[in-house]
Amino acid sequence: MNYKEIKFSRLVLLLTVTVTVTVTVTVTVTVIISFPVISSPPIITVSKKQFGDKWIFKREEVMLECRANGALLVINPSTLMQYLLNSIGAEQMKKSEIIASPLSTILHKPADLSEQKIDITRILKTAQNLFKN
């Protein structure tokens, strides 16, 4: 018998065991084990080169992650530390569901002190687009 099964939401393991007993009886047992595949959350790398003068981070490159529960995070690729990008992530941090730090930790301080607020709109939109993909 040939078994062919393709599933994208589950990983299927097919195991066939043949046992021969000295009484000349052959028993073949086929066991199919199926379990869900854990997919990783969408992650993209963004850089200062992409954003130019609108770059808001101290690092030249960061990763943006979109969790299935709606949390948006910025990840420092060298330390793998996570930083909150939206309020959903902040709520989960308060509940100890994720470990993260405030975004202000990795934001580039403006040279002109009159610019007290840093606009994160472009980074936020880029991260939100991960949900669509």
Short mmCIF file of C-alpha atoms in Angstrom, two decimals:
data_model
loop_
_atom_site.label_atom_id
_atom_site.label_comp_id
_atom_site.label_asym_id
_atom_site.label_seq_id
_atom_site.Cartn_x
_atom_site.Cartn_y
_atom_site.Cartn_z
CA MET A 1 0.00 0.00 0.00
CA ASN A 2 1.18 3.49 -0.75
CA TYR A 3 0.22 6.28 1.60
CA LYS A 4 0.42 9.85 0.41
CA GLU A 5 -0.95 12.65 2.49
CA ILE A 6 -0.20 16.34 2.28
CA LYS A 7 -1.49 18.68 4.94
CA PHE A 8 -0.31 22.21 5.47
CA SER A 9 -1.81 22.74 8.90
CA ARG A 10 -0.57 19.47 10.35
CA LEU A 11 2.62 17.48 10.20
CA VAL A 12 1.88 13.80 9.58
CA LEU A 13 4.28 11.00 10.49
CA LEU A 14 3.65 7.59 8.95
CA LEU A 15 5.27 4.64 10.68
CA THR A 16 5.07 1.07 9.36
CA VAL A 17 6.37 -1.83 11.44
CA THR A 18 6.64 -5.38 10.15
CA VAL A 19 7.07 -8.18 12.67
CA THR A 20 7.79 -11.76 11.66
CA VAL A 21 7.00 -14.42 14.23
CA THR A 22 8.76 -17.82 14.12
CA VAL A 23 5.46 -19.51 13.37
CA THR A 24 5.65 -17.89 9.92
CA VAL A 25 3.04 -15.29 10.60
CA THR A 26 3.78 -11.80 9.38
CA VAL A 27 1.98 -8.94 11.04
CA THR A 28 2.19 -5.43 9.66
CA VAL A 29 1.09 -2.55 11.83
CA THR A 30 0.77 0.96 10.44
CA VAL A 31 0.51 3.86 12.84
CA ILE A 32 -0.26 7.38 11.70
CA ILE A 33 0.69 10.12 14.13
CA SER A 34 -0.57 13.62 13.40
CA PHE A 35 0.14 16.80 15.32
CA PRO A 36 -0.23 20.52 14.57
CA VAL A 37 2.68 22.41 13.12
CA ILE A 38 3.68 25.45 15.14
CA SER A 39 4.19 28.34 12.77
CA SER A 40 6.49 31.15 13.67
CA PRO A 41 5.16 34.69 13.80
CA PRO A 42 5.90 36.99 10.87
CA ILE A 43 9.20 38.82 11.35
CA ILE A 44 10.87 41.30 9.01
CA THR A 45 14.11 43.21 9.23
CA VAL A 46 14.04 46.95 8.60
CA SER A 47 17.01 49.29 8.35
CA LYS A 48 18.00 52.92 8.41
CA LYS A 49 18.71 52.65 4.69
CA GLN A 50 15.00 51.97 4.03
CA PHE A 51 13.70 54.82 6.18
CA GLY A 52 16.39 57.46 5.68
CA ASP A 53 15.92 60.61 7.77
CA LYS A 54 12.76 59.15 9.32
CA TRP A 55 14.77 56.42 11.11
CA ILE A 56 13.95 56.51 14.83
CA PHE A 57 16.19 53.84 16.35
CA LYS A 58 19.69 53.92 17.85
CA ARG A 59 20.60 50.79 15.87
CA GLU A 60 21.11 50.67 12.09
CA GLU A 61 18.79 47.66 11.81
CA VAL A 62 15.94 46.15 13.86
CA MET A 63 13.39 43.38 13.41
CA LEU A 64 9.63 43.87 13.58
CA GLU A 65 7.46 41.03 14.84
CA CYS A 66 3.72 40.55 14.63
CA ARG A 67 2.34 38.07 17.19
CA ALA A 68 -0.88 36.14 16.48
CA ASN A 69 -2.53 37.83 19.44
CA GLY A 70 -1.99 41.30 17.92
CA ALA A 71 1.12 42.38 19.79
CA LEU A 72 3.63 44.32 17.69
CA LEU A 73 7.24 44.22 18.86
CA VAL A 74 10.60 45.64 17.82
CA ILE A 75 13.52 43.23 18.33
CA ASN A 76 17.16 44.19 18.70
CA PRO A 77 18.88 41.54 16.53
CA SER A 78 22.11 41.54 18.52
CA THR A 79 20.54 41.05 21.96
CA LEU A 80 17.12 39.63 20.92
CA MET A 81 15.55 42.00 23.45
CA GLN A 82 11.94 42.88 22.62
CA TYR A 83 10.45 46.37 22.76
CA LEU A 84 6.75 47.22 22.80
CA LEU A 85 5.29 48.86 19.70
CA ASN A 86 1.58 48.85 20.56
CA SER A 87 -0.77 48.77 23.54
CA ILE A 88 -1.62 45.08 23.07
CA GLY A 89 2.01 44.20 23.79
CA ALA A 90 1.98 46.52 26.83
CA GLU A 91 -1.09 44.75 28.23
CA GLN A 92 0.55 41.36 27.75
CA MET A 93 3.72 42.55 29.44
CA LYS A 94 1.66 43.63 32.47
CA LYS A 95 0.13 40.13 32.58
CA SER A 96 3.65 38.60 32.30
CA GLU A 97 2.71 36.93 29.00
CA ILE A 98 5.70 38.47 27.23
CA ILE A 99 9.00 39.92 28.36
CA ALA A 100 9.69 43.30 26.79
CA SER A 101 10.96 46.80 27.49
CA PRO A 102 9.52 50.19 26.62
CA LEU A 103 10.19 51.36 23.07
CA SER A 104 11.84 54.55 24.35
CA THR A 105 14.83 52.43 25.38
CA ILE A 106 16.02 52.04 21.77
CA LEU A 107 14.69 55.25 20.23
CA HIS A 108 17.23 57.70 18.87
CA LYS A 109 17.07 60.94 20.85
CA PRO A 110 16.39 63.93 18.56
CA ALA A 111 19.31 66.31 18.11
CA ASP A 112 16.91 69.22 18.27
CA LEU A 113 15.47 69.15 21.79
CA SER A 114 12.43 71.11 20.59
CA GLU A 115 11.28 67.83 18.98
CA GLN A 116 10.24 66.09 22.17
CA LYS A 117 7.98 63.57 20.41
CA ILE A 118 9.34 60.96 18.02
CA ASP A 119 6.96 59.93 15.24
CA ILE A 120 6.70 56.14 15.11
CA THR A 121 3.92 56.12 12.47
CA ARG A 122 6.00 54.69 9.59
CA ILE A 123 7.47 51.90 11.73
CA LEU A 124 4.04 51.11 13.18
CA LYS A 125 2.46 50.90 9.70
CA THR A 126 5.26 48.64 8.51
CA ALA A 127 4.68 46.31 11.48
CA GLN A 128 0.90 46.37 10.96
CA ASN A 129 1.41 45.26 7.35
CA LEU A 130 2.84 42.00 8.73
CA PHE A 131 -0.72 41.06 9.76
CA LYS A 132 -1.85 41.33 6.15
CA ASN A 133 0.84 38.98 4.88
#
